[in-house]
PDB file of C-alpha atoms and ligand atoms in Angstrom:
ATOM      1  CA  UNK A  10     -64.826  60.969  -7.033  1.00  0.00           C
ATOM      2  CA  UNK A  11     -68.434  60.334  -5.998  1.00  0.00           C
ATOM      3  CA  UNK A  12     -69.208  57.637  -3.508  1.00  0.00           C
ATOM      4  CA  UNK A  13     -68.312  54.050  -4.206  1.00  0.00           C
ATOM      5  CA  UNK A  14     -71.121  51.487  -4.272  1.00  0.00           C
ATOM      6  CA  UNK A  15     -70.123  47.905  -3.490  1.00  0.00           C
ATOM      7  CA  UNK A  16     -72.525  45.233  -4.691  1.00  0.00           C
ATOM      8  CA  UNK A  17     -72.605  41.644  -5.933  1.00  0.00           C
ATOM      9  CA  UNK A  18     -71.751  41.213  -9.599  1.00  0.00           C
ATOM     10  CA  UNK A  19     -74.750  40.891 -11.917  1.00  0.00           C
ATOM     11  CA  UNK A  20     -75.035  39.397 -15.417  1.00  0.00           C
ATOM     12  CA  UNK A  21     -74.847  42.890 -16.935  1.00  0.00           C
ATOM     13  CA  UNK A  22     -71.374  43.382 -15.413  1.00  0.00           C
ATOM     14  CA  UNK A  23     -69.798  40.710 -17.598  1.00  0.00           C
ATOM     15  CA  UNK A  24     -68.085  43.027 -20.092  1.00  0.00           C
ATOM     16  CA  UNK A  25     -66.733  45.324 -17.359  1.00  0.00           C
ATOM     17  CA  UNK A  26     -65.617  42.404 -15.210  1.00  0.00           C
ATOM     18  CA  UNK A  27     -63.884  40.698 -18.140  1.00  0.00           C
ATOM     19  CA  UNK A  28     -62.048  43.935 -18.964  1.00  0.00           C
ATOM     20  CA  UNK A  29     -60.874  44.303 -15.364  1.00  0.00           C
ATOM     21  CA  UNK A  30     -59.997  40.597 -15.175  1.00  0.00           C
ATOM     22  CA  UNK A  31     -57.809  41.039 -18.252  1.00  0.00           C
ATOM     23  CA  UNK A  32     -55.995  43.866 -16.479  1.00  0.00           C
ATOM     24  CA  UNK A  33     -55.614  41.762 -13.347  1.00  0.00           C
ATOM     25  CA  UNK A  34     -54.170  38.822 -15.307  1.00  0.00           C
ATOM     26  CA  UNK A  35     -51.845  41.276 -17.047  1.00  0.00           C
ATOM     27  CA  UNK A  36     -50.693  42.572 -13.673  1.00  0.00           C
ATOM     28  CA  UNK A  37     -49.702  39.008 -12.749  1.00  0.00           C
ATOM     29  CA  UNK A  38     -48.313  38.390 -16.251  1.00  0.00           C
ATOM     30  CA  UNK A  39     -50.451  35.302 -16.531  1.00  0.00           C
ATOM     31  CA  UNK A  40     -52.651  34.054 -19.344  1.00  0.00           C
ATOM     32  CA  UNK A  41     -55.755  32.445 -17.905  1.00  0.00           C
ATOM     33  CA  UNK A  42     -57.400  30.261 -20.598  1.00  0.00           C
ATOM     34  CA  UNK A  43     -60.664  31.697 -21.905  1.00  0.00           C
ATOM     35  CA  UNK A  44     -62.605  28.657 -20.788  1.00  0.00           C
ATOM     36  CA  UNK A  45     -61.386  29.173 -17.226  1.00  0.00           C
ATOM     37  CA  UNK A  46     -62.395  32.845 -17.309  1.00  0.00           C
ATOM     38  CA  UNK A  47     -65.826  31.834 -18.628  1.00  0.00           C
ATOM     39  CA  UNK A  48     -66.154  29.204 -15.925  1.00  0.00           C
ATOM     40  CA  UNK A  49     -65.116  31.667 -13.220  1.00  0.00           C
ATOM     41  CA  UNK A  50     -67.672  34.189 -14.412  1.00  0.00           C
ATOM     42  CA  UNK A  51     -70.423  31.565 -14.433  1.00  0.00           C
ATOM     43  CA  UNK A  52     -69.429  30.451 -10.916  1.00  0.00           C
ATOM     44  CA  UNK A  53     -69.670  34.084  -9.795  1.00  0.00           C
ATOM     45  CA  UNK A  54     -73.252  34.307 -11.059  1.00  0.00           C
ATOM     46  CA  UNK A  55     -74.274  30.889  -9.737  1.00  0.00           C
ATOM     47  CA  UNK A  56     -75.976  31.367  -6.334  1.00  0.00           C
ATOM     48  CA  UNK A  57     -75.111  27.744  -5.444  1.00  0.00           C
ATOM     49  CA  UNK A  58     -71.407  28.288  -6.010  1.00  0.00           C
ATOM     50  CA  UNK A  59     -68.982  29.234  -3.242  1.00  0.00           C
ATOM     51  CA  UNK A  60     -67.442  31.878  -5.505  1.00  0.00           C
ATOM     52  CA  UNK A  61     -68.501  35.466  -4.835  1.00  0.00           C
ATOM     53  CA  UNK A  62     -67.654  38.632  -6.674  1.00  0.00           C
ATOM     54  CA  UNK A  63     -68.218  42.115  -5.375  1.00  0.00           C
ATOM     55  CA  UNK A  64     -67.863  44.980  -7.797  1.00  0.00           C
ATOM     56  CA  UNK A  65     -67.119  48.599  -6.973  1.00  0.00           C
ATOM     57  CA  UNK A  66     -69.197  51.063  -8.930  1.00  0.00           C
ATOM     58  CA  UNK A  67     -68.970  54.837  -9.145  1.00  0.00           C
ATOM     59  CA  UNK A  68     -71.589  56.761 -11.104  1.00  0.00           C
ATOM     60  CA  UNK A  69     -72.771  53.557 -12.769  1.00  0.00           C
ATOM     61  CA  UNK A  70     -69.326  52.461 -13.921  1.00  0.00           C
ATOM     62  CA  UNK A  71     -67.529  49.437 -12.496  1.00  0.00           C
ATOM     63  CA  UNK A  72     -63.933  50.244 -11.494  1.00  0.00           C
ATOM     64  CA  UNK A  73     -62.876  47.245  -9.452  1.00  0.00           C
ATOM     65  CA  UNK A  74     -63.723  43.820  -8.127  1.00  0.00           C
ATOM     66  CA  UNK A  75     -63.050  41.386  -5.318  1.00  0.00           C
ATOM     67  CA  UNK A  76     -63.398  37.682  -6.131  1.00  0.00           C
ATOM     68  CA  UNK A  77     -63.788  35.463  -3.075  1.00  0.00           C
ATOM     69  CA  UNK A  78     -64.370  31.845  -2.170  1.00  0.00           C
ATOM     70  CA  UNK A  79     -66.280  31.025   1.009  1.00  0.00           C
ATOM     71  CA  UNK A  80     -65.327  27.633   2.371  1.00  0.00           C
ATOM     72  CA  UNK A  81     -65.402  25.354   5.370  1.00  0.00           C
ATOM     73  CA  UNK A  82     -62.345  25.024   7.541  1.00  0.00           C
ATOM     74  CA  UNK A  83     -60.969  22.636  10.119  1.00  0.00           C
ATOM     75  CA  UNK A  84     -60.030  25.113  12.824  1.00  0.00           C
ATOM     76  CA  UNK A  85     -63.437  26.449  13.634  1.00  0.00           C
ATOM     77  CA  UNK A  86     -67.080  25.719  12.943  1.00  0.00           C
ATOM     78  CA  UNK A  87     -67.641  28.893  10.950  1.00  0.00           C
ATOM     79  CA  UNK A  88     -67.048  29.187   7.216  1.00  0.00           C
ATOM     80  CA  UNK A  89     -64.230  31.498   6.178  1.00  0.00           C
ATOM     81  CA  UNK A  90     -63.819  33.811   3.223  1.00  0.00           C
ATOM     82  CA  UNK A  91     -60.744  33.648   1.023  1.00  0.00           C
ATOM     83  CA  UNK A  92     -60.233  36.837  -0.955  1.00  0.00           C
ATOM     84  CA  UNK A  93     -58.579  35.458  -4.067  1.00  0.00           C
ATOM     85  CA  UNK A  94     -58.466  38.418  -6.454  1.00  0.00           C
ATOM     86  CA  UNK A  95     -58.629  42.148  -5.884  1.00  0.00           C
ATOM     87  CA  UNK A  96     -58.250  44.657  -8.678  1.00  0.00           C
ATOM     88  CA  UNK A  97     -58.906  48.312  -9.407  1.00  0.00           C
ATOM     89  CA  UNK A  98     -58.590  49.976 -12.807  1.00  0.00           C
ATOM     90  CA  UNK A  99     -55.207  51.786 -12.863  1.00  0.00           C
ATOM     91  CA  UNK A 100     -56.778  55.190 -13.644  1.00  0.00           C
ATOM     92  CA  UNK A 101     -59.034  54.894 -10.576  1.00  0.00           C
ATOM     93  CA  UNK A 102     -56.409  53.880  -8.018  1.00  0.00           C
ATOM     94  CA  UNK A 103     -55.567  55.732  -4.855  1.00  0.00           C
ATOM     95  CA  UNK A 104     -59.163  56.876  -4.321  1.00  0.00           C
ATOM     96  CA  UNK A 105     -60.270  54.316  -1.784  1.00  0.00           C
ATOM     97  CA  UNK A 106     -61.997  51.841  -4.095  1.00  0.00           C
ATOM     98  CA  UNK A 107     -60.094  48.782  -2.868  1.00  0.00           C
ATOM     99  CA  UNK A 108     -60.473  50.017   0.710  1.00  0.00           C
ATOM    100  CA  UNK A 109     -64.243  50.146   0.158  1.00  0.00           C
ATOM    101  CA  UNK A 110     -64.209  46.545  -1.123  1.00  0.00           C
ATOM    102  CA  UNK A 111     -62.253  45.398   1.941  1.00  0.00           C
ATOM    103  CA  UNK A 112     -64.545  47.318   4.260  1.00  0.00           C
ATOM    104  CA  UNK A 113     -67.525  45.661   2.585  1.00  0.00           C
ATOM    105  CA  UNK A 114     -65.949  42.250   3.200  1.00  0.00           C
ATOM    106  CA  UNK A 115     -65.308  43.101   6.834  1.00  0.00           C
ATOM    107  CA  UNK A 116     -68.991  43.999   7.275  1.00  0.00           C
ATOM    108  CA  UNK A 117     -70.109  40.898   5.342  1.00  0.00           C
ATOM    109  CA  UNK A 118     -67.944  38.752   7.618  1.00  0.00           C
ATOM    110  CA  UNK A 119     -69.853  40.045  10.629  1.00  0.00           C
ATOM    111  CA  UNK A 120     -73.241  39.830   8.918  1.00  0.00           C
ATOM    112  CA  UNK A 121     -72.723  36.378   7.379  1.00  0.00           C
ATOM    113  CA  UNK A 122     -70.941  34.816  10.335  1.00  0.00           C
ATOM    114  CA  UNK A 123     -67.660  34.057   8.586  1.00  0.00           C
ATOM    115  CA  UNK A 124     -64.864  33.192  10.981  1.00  0.00           C
ATOM    116  CA  UNK A 125     -62.397  35.345   9.073  1.00  0.00           C
ATOM    117  CA  UNK A 126     -61.554  36.948   5.767  1.00  0.00           C
ATOM    118  CA  UNK A 127     -58.023  36.139   4.647  1.00  0.00           C
ATOM    119  CA  UNK A 128     -55.845  36.759   1.642  1.00  0.00           C
ATOM    120  CA  UNK A 129     -52.226  36.804   0.551  1.00  0.00           C
ATOM    121  CA  UNK A 130     -50.114  39.043  -1.562  1.00  0.00           C
ATOM    122  CA  UNK A 131     -46.593  39.189  -2.894  1.00  0.00           C
ATOM    123  CA  UNK A 132     -43.932  40.475  -0.509  1.00  0.00           C
ATOM    124  CA  UNK A 133     -43.089  43.367  -2.812  1.00  0.00           C
ATOM    125  CA  UNK A 134     -46.614  44.512  -3.686  1.00  0.00           C
ATOM    126  CA  UNK A 135     -46.146  47.788  -1.844  1.00  0.00           C
ATOM    127  CA  UNK A 136     -49.337  49.544  -3.011  1.00  0.00           C
ATOM    128  CA  UNK A 137     -51.454  46.602  -1.920  1.00  0.00           C
ATOM    129  CA  UNK A 138     -49.581  46.095   1.342  1.00  0.00           C
ATOM    130  CA  UNK A 139     -49.888  49.742   2.370  1.00  0.00           C
ATOM    131  CA  UNK A 140     -53.611  49.321   2.038  1.00  0.00           C
ATOM    132  CA  UNK A 141     -53.756  45.925   3.773  1.00  0.00           C
ATOM    133  CA  UNK A 142     -51.675  47.148   6.683  1.00  0.00           C
ATOM    134  CA  UNK A 143     -54.472  49.582   7.468  1.00  0.00           C
ATOM    135  CA  UNK A 144     -56.843  46.643   8.005  1.00  0.00           C
ATOM    136  CA  UNK A 145     -54.702  44.078   9.782  1.00  0.00           C
ATOM    137  CA  UNK A 146     -51.167  42.838  10.340  1.00  0.00           C
ATOM    138  CA  UNK A 147     -49.687  40.127   8.104  1.00  0.00           C
ATOM    139  CA  UNK A 148     -48.936  36.791   9.771  1.00  0.00           C
ATOM    140  CA  UNK A 149     -45.747  34.794   9.222  1.00  0.00           C
ATOM    141  CA  UNK A 150     -47.093  31.894   7.160  1.00  0.00           C
ATOM    142  CA  UNK A 151     -45.240  31.078   3.940  1.00  0.00           C
ATOM    143  CA  UNK A 152     -47.099  29.586   0.980  1.00  0.00           C
ATOM    144  CA  UNK A 153     -46.011  26.260  -0.563  1.00  0.00           C
ATOM    145  CA  UNK A 154     -47.565  25.085  -3.826  1.00  0.00           C
ATOM    146  CA  UNK A 155     -47.439  21.579  -5.283  1.00  0.00           C
ATOM    147  CA  UNK A 156     -48.532  21.123  -8.882  1.00  0.00           C
ATOM    148  CA  UNK A 157     -49.381  18.002 -10.886  1.00  0.00           C
ATOM    149  CA  UNK A 158     -46.666  18.763 -13.445  1.00  0.00           C
TER     150      UNK A 158
HETATM  151  C1  COA B 203     -53.893  47.043  -4.770  1.00  0.00           C
HETATM  152  C2  COA B 203     -55.050  47.782  -5.401  1.00  0.00           C
HETATM  153  C3  COA B 203     -56.249  46.830  -5.482  1.00  0.00           C
HETATM  154  C4  COA B 203     -55.401  48.997  -4.560  1.00  0.00           C
HETATM  155  O1  COA B 203     -56.542  49.628  -5.136  1.00  0.00           O
HETATM  156  P1  COA B 203     -56.900  51.164  -4.812  1.00  0.00           P
HETATM  157  O2  COA B 203     -58.333  51.364  -5.113  1.00  0.00           O
HETATM  158  O3  COA B 203     -55.924  52.039  -5.443  1.00  0.00           O
HETATM  159  O4  COA B 203     -56.699  51.169  -3.246  1.00  0.00           O
HETATM  160  P2  COA B 203     -57.064  52.370  -2.245  1.00  0.00           P
HETATM  161  O5  COA B 203     -57.250  53.625  -3.009  1.00  0.00           O
HETATM  162  O6  COA B 203     -58.185  51.907  -1.392  1.00  0.00           O
HETATM  163  O7  COA B 203     -55.754  52.422  -1.353  1.00  0.00           O
HETATM  164  C5  COA B 203     -54.584  52.563  -2.108  1.00  0.00           C
HETATM  165  C6  COA B 203     -53.360  52.719  -1.338  1.00  0.00           C
HETATM  166  O8  COA B 203     -52.379  52.567  -2.363  1.00  0.00           O
HETATM  167  C7  COA B 203     -51.588  53.732  -2.474  1.00  0.00           C
HETATM  168  N1  COA B 203     -51.885  54.538  -3.673  1.00  0.00           N
HETATM  169  C8  COA B 203     -52.162  55.818  -3.715  1.00  0.00           C
HETATM  170  N2  COA B 203     -52.256  56.236  -4.971  1.00  0.00           N
HETATM  171  C9  COA B 203     -52.039  55.181  -5.729  1.00  0.00           C
HETATM  172  C10 COA B 203     -52.015  55.003  -7.122  1.00  0.00           C
HETATM  173  N3  COA B 203     -52.208  55.992  -7.987  1.00  0.00           N
HETATM  174  N4  COA B 203     -51.765  53.781  -7.579  1.00  0.00           N
HETATM  175  C11 COA B 203     -51.566  52.783  -6.724  1.00  0.00           C
HETATM  176  N5  COA B 203     -51.586  52.908  -5.392  1.00  0.00           N
HETATM  177  C12 COA B 203     -51.823  54.102  -4.905  1.00  0.00           C
HETATM  178  C13 COA B 203     -51.818  54.467  -1.267  1.00  0.00           C
HETATM  179  O9  COA B 203     -50.860  53.992  -0.347  1.00  0.00           O
HETATM  180  C14 COA B 203     -53.185  54.076  -0.790  1.00  0.00           C
HETATM  181  O10 COA B 203     -53.197  54.072   0.575  1.00  0.00           O
HETATM  182  P3  COA B 203     -53.405  55.479   1.349  1.00  0.00           P
HETATM  183  O11 COA B 203     -54.784  55.936   0.980  1.00  0.00           O
HETATM  184  O12 COA B 203     -53.238  55.110   2.786  1.00  0.00           O
HETATM  185  O13 COA B 203     -52.343  56.408   0.871  1.00  0.00           O
HETATM  186  C15 COA B 203     -54.691  48.273  -6.836  1.00  0.00           C
HETATM  187  O14 COA B 203     -53.502  49.016  -6.752  1.00  0.00           O
HETATM  188  C16 COA B 203     -54.539  47.173  -7.845  1.00  0.00           C
HETATM  189  O15 COA B 203     -55.510  46.726  -8.457  1.00  0.00           O
HETATM  190  N6  COA B 203     -53.292  46.737  -8.061  1.00  0.00           N
HETATM  191  C17 COA B 203     -52.991  45.688  -9.037  1.00  0.00           C
HETATM  192  C18 COA B 203     -53.532  44.329  -8.592  1.00  0.00           C
HETATM  193  C19 COA B 203     -53.128  44.001  -7.197  1.00  0.00           C
HETATM  194  O16 COA B 203     -52.016  44.227  -6.746  1.00  0.00           O
HETATM  195  N7  COA B 203     -54.101  43.414  -6.473  1.00  0.00           N
HETATM  196  C20 COA B 203     -53.888  42.955  -5.117  1.00  0.00           C
HETATM  197  C21 COA B 203     -53.287  41.619  -5.190  1.00  0.00           C
HETATM  198  S1  COA B 203     -53.265  40.822  -3.626  1.00  0.00           S
END
């Protein structure tokens, strides 16, 4: 595979991003309402929004994305970057595309002055964890979620 280009998502990426997003939601067996997907995409394109999306392109085709939210935090003065969604087209996996997205985020952290990039994954997501373990060690926090109903 030729080299992977990581760049911010652009309006012309909408169809490719939506296709990948569908695959990502399928991976998590979740049905995100269309209006939420549309809102997420518009937040990605909005320069005033805290939502970022980096796409991974090879030979002009988009094969993966990383959706992030940059936010303030109470433990340090610097903003931090939450990597919320990471996805690579199944036929393009195992070729370093997700690693390139993570490497891009590591460099952006240094360039932008983020205090950290953090993310979570399911205990049993072995493919993802093998990759993540190359970047850093997991900590021992456990996630609790409270919902309105
Ligand atoms: C996790 C995911 C983003 C990794 O993307 P990727 O581009 O295949 O990642 P990389 O090629 O950079 O690294 C993949 C690692 O997965 C493993 N891998 C190798 N071939 C693979 C394949 N065909 N399919 C899946 N994983 C493979 C390898 O362990 C590889 O690490 P290695 O190079 O040290 O052997 C991708 O599998 C994916 O989209 N999965 C479904 C969604 C998901 O789990 N997202 C993360 C949620 S937190």
